Each structure stands twice: as C-alpha cells, then as structure tokens.
C-alpha cells in the first residue's frame, strides 16, 4: 500500500494506540491499522473525525465500522501461528476494512449489496493499487460459491443468524466472525470454527452494534 499523506501518519499511529488500548493485542492487525489512511475512505467533511475510534456515516444509511471492532474481528479470525489465506468479507461499505484485510491475508473477496457503495469503494481503493483484493457487487448472504472455500469469513452487518451458505463455504479449520442480533436492541459477536464437514464450534464474544444484514440488491 502506498504511504498516506505524511500529515496523517501521526494520526494513524494514534488510532492504532487507541485500538491497542481497547484490548486488541494482535501485532500485525495493529500494524495494519497504523498503515491504512482511514480518512481516504471518508468524505472531506468527516476527515477531522477519521482517526477517532468511532463508527461514522458513509451514506445510504450505512457506516464505516468502529476501528477497534474491525481490529477485534480480524484478530479473532487469526488462529494462533496462522497467516490468513483466502478471506471473504460481507459488507464492503466504503472499503476500509477490505484495505486492512488486504495487508493481512493472501487474497480478499469483498461483497457489497448497495451499488453506489460498491462503486464508491472501488473509487476509494483505486489509488492504493491493491492486487490481492476483489470487490463484488452481490448479496453476501449467498456468499461467493465460485471462490469457496474460504479460510476466513467476516461479516460487517448483523443478521438474525449466520447464513447457511456462508457456513458451507467455510474451509475445514477455517473461522467465521459475525455480529448476530439477539433481539431488536442487542447484538453479539459470534465466532464459528469449522472442525469437520459437519461439525462447527460456536463461541459467543462481545456485545456489539452493527448495521443490519439485508437480502437482495440495491
Ligand atoms: N466493511 C465496512 C463496513 C460497512 S457497513 C467498513 O470498512 O467499515 C456494512 C455494509 O454491509 C453496508 O455497506 C451494507 O450495505 C452491507 N450489507 C448489508 N447486508 C449485505 C449483504 N447481504 N450483502 C452484502 N453487503 C451487505
């Protein structure tokens, strides 16, 4: 990835420090947070807030996720002493998390269901010339069978459960991390590890707040 404008270098380091303070320990993930210029994924009006550890609006009633939550989810995807191989992201949004993942994984596929956001992410990501990232306009609930199986799957939007297609497309030994709605107000981060073709182990983690996972294309 091309270095960001130097005037933001200190901001990126400071954001990584906030993510560390929020409890994320995985060194390479912290390094990636310190590398990706988050302001480049936001409108100019949002630049003053770009390096705060908060979610921010990106249009179409969607948000760029909170950096410490992005980092926490990516940390969870990493099995001890394993590099990330092929990763599927559901919910590209403006492309920030996809850019972070591209620094940590061999290959990244990212799906977005809102056409203008898919186009926005493409435009925001173009200057970085990331060659291990593919953006797909589609319904992530269906996954991406043509590129499966995935070593890791990450959902940036909360459904009522985890879509079956995504569980099917997870490689054996792979991990999936997703926010899942408990009711209208509460969501939990869930990690699923595929132990064999039929056996999945589920771990309930933190309370979180994400935009909803919706079906169909816009
Ligand atoms: N990854 C983003 C977060 C974007 S917010 C980041 O870097 O901050 C979550 C995104 O999920 C929204 O853009 C929303 O449109 C998208 N989304 C919701 N349901 C989806 C689905 N079924 N398929 C693909 N994208 C979906």
PDB file of C-alpha atoms and ligand atoms in Angstrom:
ATOM      1  CA  UNK A   1       0.000   0.000   0.000  1.00  0.00           C
ATOM      2  CA  UNK A   2       1.248   3.474  -0.873  1.00  0.00           C
ATOM      3  CA  UNK A   3       2.148   5.579   2.167  1.00  0.00           C
ATOM      4  CA  UNK A   4      -0.568   8.064   3.130  1.00  0.00           C
ATOM      5  CA  UNK A   5      -0.008  11.784   3.176  1.00  0.00           C
ATOM      6  CA  UNK A   6       2.562  12.352   5.889  1.00  0.00           C
ATOM      7  CA  UNK A   7       0.396  14.803   7.782  1.00  0.00           C
ATOM      8  CA  UNK A   8      -1.841  11.871   8.759  1.00  0.00           C
ATOM      9  CA  UNK A   9       0.971   9.494   9.798  1.00  0.00           C
ATOM     10  CA  UNK A  10       0.794  10.555  13.443  1.00  0.00           C
ATOM     11  CA  UNK A  11      -2.987  10.182  13.390  1.00  0.00           C
ATOM     12  CA  UNK A  12      -2.731   6.619  12.109  1.00  0.00           C
ATOM     13  CA  UNK A  13      -0.268   5.709  14.866  1.00  0.00           C
ATOM     14  CA  UNK A  14      -2.546   7.344  17.423  1.00  0.00           C
ATOM     15  CA  UNK A  15      -5.517   5.329  16.138  1.00  0.00           C
ATOM     16  CA  UNK A  16      -3.508   2.098  16.458  1.00  0.00           C
ATOM     17  CA  UNK A  17      -2.733   3.138  20.056  1.00  0.00           C
ATOM     18  CA  UNK A  18      -6.478   3.610  20.741  1.00  0.00           C
ATOM     19  CA  UNK A  19      -7.192   0.171  19.263  1.00  0.00           C
ATOM     20  CA  UNK A  20      -4.470  -1.336  21.481  1.00  0.00           C
ATOM     21  CA  UNK A  21      -5.978   0.449  24.495  1.00  0.00           C
ATOM     22  CA  UNK A  22      -9.366  -1.049  23.562  1.00  0.00           C
ATOM     23  CA  UNK A  23      -7.817  -4.508  24.092  1.00  0.00           C
ATOM     24  CA  UNK A  24      -6.624  -5.679  20.665  1.00  0.00           C
ATOM     25  CA  UNK A  25      -3.237  -7.380  21.024  1.00  0.00           C
ATOM     26  CA  UNK A  26      -2.557  -8.959  17.621  1.00  0.00           C
ATOM     27  CA  UNK A  27       0.559  -7.163  16.441  1.00  0.00           C
ATOM     28  CA  UNK A  28       0.076  -7.458  12.661  1.00  0.00           C
ATOM     29  CA  UNK A  29      -3.517  -6.223  12.929  1.00  0.00           C
ATOM     30  CA  UNK A  30      -2.345  -3.175  14.905  1.00  0.00           C
ATOM     31  CA  UNK A  31       0.309  -2.566  12.256  1.00  0.00           C
ATOM     32  CA  UNK A  32      -2.338  -2.680   9.522  1.00  0.00           C
ATOM     33  CA  UNK A  33      -4.497  -0.154  11.436  1.00  0.00           C
ATOM     34  CA  UNK A  34      -1.418   2.070  11.673  1.00  0.00           C
ATOM     35  CA  UNK A  35      -0.890   1.760   7.907  1.00  0.00           C
ATOM     36  CA  UNK A  36      -4.307   2.316   6.267  1.00  0.00           C
ATOM     37  CA  UNK A  37      -5.256   6.013   5.962  1.00  0.00           C
ATOM     38  CA  UNK A  38      -8.871   5.906   7.215  1.00  0.00           C
ATOM     39  CA  UNK A  39      -9.612   9.470   6.122  1.00  0.00           C
ATOM     40  CA  UNK A  40      -9.157   8.414   2.485  1.00  0.00           C
ATOM     41  CA  UNK A  41     -12.350   6.321   2.782  1.00  0.00           C
ATOM     42  CA  UNK A  42     -14.475   9.208   4.071  1.00  0.00           C
ATOM     43  CA  UNK A  43     -15.905  12.441   2.671  1.00  0.00           C
ATOM     44  CA  UNK A  44     -13.737  15.515   3.333  1.00  0.00           C
ATOM     45  CA  UNK A  45     -16.281  16.782   5.885  1.00  0.00           C
ATOM     46  CA  UNK A  46     -15.578  13.701   8.029  1.00  0.00           C
ATOM     47  CA  UNK A  47     -11.772  13.963   7.914  1.00  0.00           C
ATOM     48  CA  UNK A  48     -11.447  15.661  11.321  1.00  0.00           C
ATOM     49  CA  UNK A  49     -13.107  12.600  12.932  1.00  0.00           C
ATOM     50  CA  UNK A  50     -11.457   9.947  10.757  1.00  0.00           C
ATOM     51  CA  UNK A  51      -8.914   8.875  13.412  1.00  0.00           C
ATOM     52  CA  UNK A  52     -11.345   8.677  16.308  1.00  0.00           C
ATOM     53  CA  UNK A  53     -12.335   5.193  17.401  1.00  0.00           C
ATOM     54  CA  UNK A  54     -15.953   5.576  16.282  1.00  0.00           C
ATOM     55  CA  UNK A  55     -18.284   4.454  13.503  1.00  0.00           C
ATOM     56  CA  UNK A  56     -19.089   7.271  11.037  1.00  0.00           C
ATOM     57  CA  UNK A  57     -21.721   7.725   8.303  1.00  0.00           C
ATOM     58  CA  UNK A  58     -20.802   6.824   4.710  1.00  0.00           C
ATOM     59  CA  UNK A  59     -24.224   7.499   3.113  1.00  0.00           C
ATOM     60  CA  UNK A  60     -27.117   5.166   2.223  1.00  0.00           C
ATOM     61  CA  UNK A  61     -27.822   4.740   5.979  1.00  0.00           C
ATOM     62  CA  UNK A  62     -24.567   2.776   6.374  1.00  0.00           C
ATOM     63  CA  UNK A  63     -21.444   3.372   8.442  1.00  0.00           C
ATOM     64  CA  UNK A  64     -17.699   2.806   8.365  1.00  0.00           C
ATOM     65  CA  UNK A  65     -17.200   0.429  11.293  1.00  0.00           C
ATOM     66  CA  UNK A  66     -15.503   1.380  14.545  1.00  0.00           C
ATOM     67  CA  UNK A  67     -11.738   0.684  14.108  1.00  0.00           C
ATOM     68  CA  UNK A  68     -11.322  -1.212  17.395  1.00  0.00           C
ATOM     69  CA  UNK A  69     -14.203  -3.507  16.370  1.00  0.00           C
ATOM     70  CA  UNK A  70     -12.726  -4.006  12.877  1.00  0.00           C
ATOM     71  CA  UNK A  71      -9.409  -4.904  14.522  1.00  0.00           C
ATOM     72  CA  UNK A  72     -11.007  -7.149  17.149  1.00  0.00           C
ATOM     73  CA  UNK A  73     -12.829  -9.140  14.457  1.00  0.00           C
ATOM     74  CA  UNK A  74      -9.684  -9.508  12.357  1.00  0.00           C
ATOM     75  CA  UNK A  75      -7.745 -10.576  15.446  1.00  0.00           C
ATOM     76  CA  UNK A  76     -10.366 -13.257  16.126  1.00  0.00           C
ATOM     77  CA  UNK A  77     -10.050 -14.593  12.554  1.00  0.00           C
ATOM     78  CA  UNK A  78      -6.372 -15.361  13.159  1.00  0.00           C
ATOM     79  CA  UNK A  79      -5.720 -18.832  14.526  1.00  0.00           C
ATOM     80  CA  UNK A  80      -2.522 -18.967  16.608  1.00  0.00           C
ATOM     81  CA  UNK A  81       0.576 -19.100  14.367  1.00  0.00           C
ATOM     82  CA  UNK A  82      -1.515 -18.997  11.163  1.00  0.00           C
ATOM     83  CA  UNK A  83      -1.467 -16.388   8.424  1.00  0.00           C
ATOM     84  CA  UNK A  84      -4.810 -15.539   6.846  1.00  0.00           C
ATOM     85  CA  UNK A  85      -5.253 -17.272   3.490  1.00  0.00           C
ATOM     86  CA  UNK A  86      -8.373 -16.612   1.434  1.00  0.00           C
ATOM     87  CA  UNK A  87     -10.826 -14.271   3.165  1.00  0.00           C
ATOM     88  CA  UNK A  88     -14.422 -13.322   2.332  1.00  0.00           C
ATOM     89  CA  UNK A  89     -15.849 -10.042   3.669  1.00  0.00           C
ATOM     90  CA  UNK A  90     -19.608  -9.395   3.590  1.00  0.00           C
ATOM     91  CA  UNK A  91     -20.368  -5.666   3.509  1.00  0.00           C
ATOM     92  CA  UNK A  92     -17.621  -3.705   1.743  1.00  0.00           C
ATOM     93  CA  UNK A  93     -19.153  -0.329   2.619  1.00  0.00           C
ATOM     94  CA  UNK A  94     -16.525   2.259   1.687  1.00  0.00           C
ATOM     95  CA  UNK A  95     -13.734  -0.351   1.598  1.00  0.00           C
ATOM     96  CA  UNK A  96     -11.770   0.480   4.754  1.00  0.00           C
ATOM     97  CA  UNK A  97     -11.862  -2.965   6.373  1.00  0.00           C
ATOM     98  CA  UNK A  98     -11.147  -4.581   2.984  1.00  0.00           C
ATOM     99  CA  UNK A  99      -7.972  -2.471   2.753  1.00  0.00           C
ATOM    100  CA  UNK A 100      -6.941  -3.522   6.283  1.00  0.00           C
ATOM    101  CA  UNK A 101      -7.607  -7.191   5.447  1.00  0.00           C
ATOM    102  CA  UNK A 102      -5.582  -6.943   2.227  1.00  0.00           C
ATOM    103  CA  UNK A 103      -2.469  -6.274   4.329  1.00  0.00           C
ATOM    104  CA  UNK A 104      -3.009  -9.416   6.404  1.00  0.00           C
ATOM    105  CA  UNK A 105      -4.448 -12.027   4.044  1.00  0.00           C
ATOM    106  CA  UNK A 106      -3.235 -13.694   0.864  1.00  0.00           C
ATOM    107  CA  UNK A 107      -6.482 -12.980  -1.016  1.00  0.00           C
ATOM    108  CA  UNK A 108      -9.543 -10.936  -0.079  1.00  0.00           C
ATOM    109  CA  UNK A 109     -13.002 -11.033  -1.682  1.00  0.00           C
ATOM    110  CA  UNK A 110     -15.455  -8.376  -0.514  1.00  0.00           C
ATOM    111  CA  UNK A 111     -19.178  -8.257  -1.376  1.00  0.00           C
ATOM    112  CA  UNK A 112     -21.491  -5.222  -1.182  1.00  0.00           C
ATOM    113  CA  UNK A 113     -25.234  -5.172  -1.992  1.00  0.00           C
ATOM    114  CA  UNK A 114     -25.651  -1.382  -2.455  1.00  0.00           C
ATOM    115  CA  UNK A 115     -24.380  -0.465  -5.923  1.00  0.00           C
ATOM    116  CA  UNK A 116     -23.354   3.159  -5.130  1.00  0.00           C
ATOM    117  CA  UNK A 117     -21.313   1.939  -2.137  1.00  0.00           C
ATOM    118  CA  UNK A 118     -19.673  -0.787  -4.225  1.00  0.00           C
ATOM    119  CA  UNK A 119     -18.754   1.923  -6.768  1.00  0.00           C
ATOM    120  CA  UNK A 120     -17.557   4.273  -4.003  1.00  0.00           C
ATOM    121  CA  UNK A 121     -15.315   1.572  -2.516  1.00  0.00           C
ATOM    122  CA  UNK A 122     -13.875   0.852  -5.959  1.00  0.00           C
ATOM    123  CA  UNK A 123     -13.065   4.566  -6.410  1.00  0.00           C
ATOM    124  CA  UNK A 124     -11.625   4.964  -2.880  1.00  0.00           C
ATOM    125  CA  UNK A 125      -9.463   1.853  -3.215  1.00  0.00           C
ATOM    126  CA  UNK A 126      -8.169   2.514  -6.754  1.00  0.00           C
ATOM    127  CA  UNK A 127      -5.250   4.814  -5.741  1.00  0.00           C
ATOM    128  CA  UNK A 128      -3.876   2.113  -3.428  1.00  0.00           C
ATOM    129  CA  UNK A 129      -3.492  -0.406  -6.306  1.00  0.00           C
ATOM    130  CA  UNK A 130      -4.162  -3.397  -4.058  1.00  0.00           C
ATOM    131  CA  UNK A 131      -3.679  -6.503  -6.175  1.00  0.00           C
ATOM    132  CA  UNK A 132      -4.949  -9.183  -3.762  1.00  0.00           C
ATOM    133  CA  UNK A 133      -8.441  -7.675  -3.303  1.00  0.00           C
ATOM    134  CA  UNK A 134     -11.539  -8.353  -5.428  1.00  0.00           C
ATOM    135  CA  UNK A 135     -14.735  -6.314  -4.977  1.00  0.00           C
ATOM    136  CA  UNK A 136     -18.022  -7.965  -5.894  1.00  0.00           C
ATOM    137  CA  UNK A 137     -21.468  -6.377  -6.255  1.00  0.00           C
ATOM    138  CA  UNK A 138     -23.866  -9.006  -4.919  1.00  0.00           C
ATOM    139  CA  UNK A 139     -25.844 -10.393  -1.994  1.00  0.00           C
ATOM    140  CA  UNK A 140     -23.358 -11.591   0.583  1.00  0.00           C
ATOM    141  CA  UNK A 141     -25.977 -13.820   2.235  1.00  0.00           C
ATOM    142  CA  UNK A 142     -25.356 -16.177  -0.699  1.00  0.00           C
ATOM    143  CA  UNK A 143     -21.576 -15.985  -0.250  1.00  0.00           C
ATOM    144  CA  UNK A 144     -19.344 -16.474  -3.275  1.00  0.00           C
ATOM    145  CA  UNK A 145     -19.504 -20.177  -4.208  1.00  0.00           C
ATOM    146  CA  UNK A 146     -17.224 -19.735  -7.219  1.00  0.00           C
ATOM    147  CA  UNK A 147     -14.314 -18.699  -4.953  1.00  0.00           C
ATOM    148  CA  UNK A 148     -15.087 -21.000  -1.970  1.00  0.00           C
ATOM    149  CA  UNK A 149     -13.851 -22.481   0.318  1.00  0.00           C
ATOM    150  CA  UNK A 150     -12.637 -19.555   2.436  1.00  0.00           C
ATOM    151  CA  UNK A 151     -10.150 -19.808   5.314  1.00  0.00           C
ATOM    152  CA  UNK A 152     -11.908 -16.915   6.991  1.00  0.00           C
ATOM    153  CA  UNK A 153     -15.259 -15.132   6.598  1.00  0.00           C
ATOM    154  CA  UNK A 154     -16.070 -11.794   8.216  1.00  0.00           C
ATOM    155  CA  UNK A 155     -19.494 -10.130   8.290  1.00  0.00           C
ATOM    156  CA  UNK A 156     -19.726  -6.350   8.707  1.00  0.00           C
ATOM    157  CA  UNK A 157     -23.523  -6.403   9.175  1.00  0.00           C
ATOM    158  CA  UNK A 158     -25.740  -8.192  11.708  1.00  0.00           C
ATOM    159  CA  UNK A 159     -28.280 -10.847  10.709  1.00  0.00           C
ATOM    160  CA  UNK A 160     -30.698 -12.851  12.847  1.00  0.00           C
ATOM    161  CA  UNK A 161     -28.411 -15.827  12.361  1.00  0.00           C
ATOM    162  CA  UNK A 162     -25.429 -16.862  10.282  1.00  0.00           C
ATOM    163  CA  UNK A 163     -26.408 -17.614   6.661  1.00  0.00           C
ATOM    164  CA  UNK A 164     -26.114 -21.362   5.811  1.00  0.00           C
ATOM    165  CA  UNK A 165     -24.349 -20.597   2.519  1.00  0.00           C
ATOM    166  CA  UNK A 166     -21.510 -18.931   4.447  1.00  0.00           C
ATOM    167  CA  UNK A 167     -21.131 -21.872   6.829  1.00  0.00           C
ATOM    168  CA  UNK A 168     -20.992 -24.199   3.789  1.00  0.00           C
ATOM    169  CA  UNK A 169     -18.316 -22.038   2.146  1.00  0.00           C
ATOM    170  CA  UNK A 170     -16.031 -22.010   5.195  1.00  0.00           C
ATOM    171  CA  UNK A 171     -12.977 -24.294   4.792  1.00  0.00           C
ATOM    172  CA  UNK A 172     -12.479 -27.042   7.363  1.00  0.00           C
ATOM    173  CA  UNK A 173     -10.291 -25.473  10.057  1.00  0.00           C
ATOM    174  CA  UNK A 174     -11.490 -22.023   8.988  1.00  0.00           C
ATOM    175  CA  UNK A 175     -13.058 -19.318  11.127  1.00  0.00           C
ATOM    176  CA  UNK A 176     -16.056 -17.045  10.624  1.00  0.00           C
ATOM    177  CA  UNK A 177     -16.786 -13.979  12.719  1.00  0.00           C
ATOM    178  CA  UNK A 178     -20.126 -12.183  12.640  1.00  0.00           C
ATOM    179  CA  UNK A 179     -22.355  -9.880  14.637  1.00  0.00           C
ATOM    180  CA  UNK A 180     -25.685 -11.635  15.256  1.00  0.00           C
ATOM    181  CA  UNK A 181     -28.838  -9.900  16.510  1.00  0.00           C
ATOM    182  CA  UNK A 182     -30.259 -11.306  19.775  1.00  0.00           C
ATOM    183  CA  UNK A 183     -33.308  -9.039  19.586  1.00  0.00           C
ATOM    184  CA  UNK A 184     -34.100  -5.575  18.217  1.00  0.00           C
ATOM    185  CA  UNK A 185     -31.614  -3.828  20.505  1.00  0.00           C
ATOM    186  CA  UNK A 186     -28.838  -6.298  21.272  1.00  0.00           C
ATOM    187  CA  UNK A 187     -26.202  -7.944  19.120  1.00  0.00           C
ATOM    188  CA  UNK A 188     -23.384 -10.326  19.948  1.00  0.00           C
ATOM    189  CA  UNK A 189     -20.165 -11.073  18.147  1.00  0.00           C
ATOM    190  CA  UNK A 190     -20.070 -14.793  17.307  1.00  0.00           C
ATOM    191  CA  UNK A 191     -17.039 -16.812  16.218  1.00  0.00           C
ATOM    192  CA  UNK A 192     -17.604 -20.094  14.403  1.00  0.00           C
ATOM    193  CA  UNK A 193     -14.808 -22.557  13.717  1.00  0.00           C
ATOM    194  CA  UNK A 194     -15.408 -25.411  11.270  1.00  0.00           C
ATOM    195  CA  UNK A 195     -13.998 -28.559  12.846  1.00  0.00           C
ATOM    196  CA  UNK A 196     -15.055 -31.065  10.138  1.00  0.00           C
ATOM    197  CA  UNK A 197     -17.518 -31.189   7.253  1.00  0.00           C
ATOM    198  CA  UNK A 198     -20.448 -31.478   9.653  1.00  0.00           C
ATOM    199  CA  UNK A 199     -19.146 -30.029  12.934  1.00  0.00           C
ATOM    200  CA  UNK A 200     -18.953 -26.312  13.780  1.00  0.00           C
ATOM    201  CA  UNK A 201     -17.913 -24.837  17.135  1.00  0.00           C
ATOM    202  CA  UNK A 202     -19.575 -21.593  18.142  1.00  0.00           C
ATOM    203  CA  UNK A 203     -18.217 -19.078  20.658  1.00  0.00           C
ATOM    204  CA  UNK A 204     -20.164 -16.040  21.864  1.00  0.00           C
ATOM    205  CA  UNK A 205     -17.946 -12.983  22.359  1.00  0.00           C
ATOM    206  CA  UNK A 206     -18.564  -9.260  22.915  1.00  0.00           C
ATOM    207  CA  UNK A 207     -21.714  -7.131  22.728  1.00  0.00           C
ATOM    208  CA  UNK A 208     -21.544  -5.065  19.519  1.00  0.00           C
ATOM    209  CA  UNK A 209     -23.596  -2.734  17.327  1.00  0.00           C
ATOM    210  CA  UNK A 210     -23.681  -3.089  13.533  1.00  0.00           C
ATOM    211  CA  UNK A 211     -25.986  -2.071  10.677  1.00  0.00           C
ATOM    212  CA  UNK A 212     -28.397  -4.858   9.625  1.00  0.00           C
ATOM    213  CA  UNK A 213     -27.555  -7.632   7.167  1.00  0.00           C
ATOM    214  CA  UNK A 214     -30.182  -7.305   4.422  1.00  0.00           C
ATOM    215  CA  UNK A 215     -31.012  -9.510   1.458  1.00  0.00           C
ATOM    216  CA  UNK A 216     -31.304  -8.557  -2.196  1.00  0.00           C
ATOM    217  CA  UNK A 217     -29.551  -5.918  -4.267  1.00  0.00           C
ATOM    218  CA  UNK A 218     -29.982  -2.132  -4.244  1.00  0.00           C
TER     219      UNK A 218
HETATM  220  N1  LIG B   1     -16.703  -3.025   5.994  1.00  0.00           N
HETATM  221  C1  LIG B   1     -17.174  -1.682   6.182  1.00  0.00           C
HETATM  222  C2  LIG B   1     -18.432  -1.635   6.982  1.00  0.00           C
HETATM  223  C3  LIG B   1     -19.594  -1.224   6.155  1.00  0.00           C
HETATM  224  S1  LIG B   1     -21.153  -1.251   6.988  1.00  0.00           S
HETATM  225  C4  LIG B   1     -16.051  -0.857   6.782  1.00  0.00           C
HETATM  226  O1  LIG B   1     -14.950  -0.978   6.317  1.00  0.00           O
HETATM  227  O2  LIG B   1     -16.272  -0.044   7.681  1.00  0.00           O
HETATM  228  C5  LIG B   1     -21.819  -2.773   6.454  1.00  0.00           C
HETATM  229  C6  LIG B   1     -22.106  -2.900   4.990  1.00  0.00           C
HETATM  230  O3  LIG B   1     -22.773  -4.148   4.820  1.00  0.00           O
HETATM  231  C7  LIG B   1     -23.076  -1.851   4.404  1.00  0.00           C
HETATM  232  O4  LIG B   1     -22.424  -1.173   3.363  1.00  0.00           O
HETATM  233  C8  LIG B   1     -24.244  -2.692   3.883  1.00  0.00           C
HETATM  234  O5  LIG B   1     -24.811  -2.207   2.675  1.00  0.00           O
HETATM  235  C9  LIG B   1     -23.591  -4.044   3.686  1.00  0.00           C
HETATM  236  N2  LIG B   1     -24.515  -5.180   3.636  1.00  0.00           N
HETATM  237  C10 LIG B   1     -25.601  -5.443   4.396  1.00  0.00           C
HETATM  238  N3  LIG B   1     -26.179  -6.593   4.010  1.00  0.00           N
HETATM  239  C11 LIG B   1     -25.423  -7.100   2.974  1.00  0.00           C
HETATM  240  C12 LIG B   1     -25.496  -8.257   2.144  1.00  0.00           C
HETATM  241  N4  LIG B   1     -26.488  -9.157   2.269  1.00  0.00           N
HETATM  242  N5  LIG B   1     -24.549  -8.435   1.204  1.00  0.00           N
HETATM  243  C13 LIG B   1     -23.540  -7.531   1.038  1.00  0.00           C
HETATM  244  N6  LIG B   1     -23.420  -6.421   1.773  1.00  0.00           N
HETATM  245  C14 LIG B   1     -24.345  -6.196   2.741  1.00  0.00           C
END
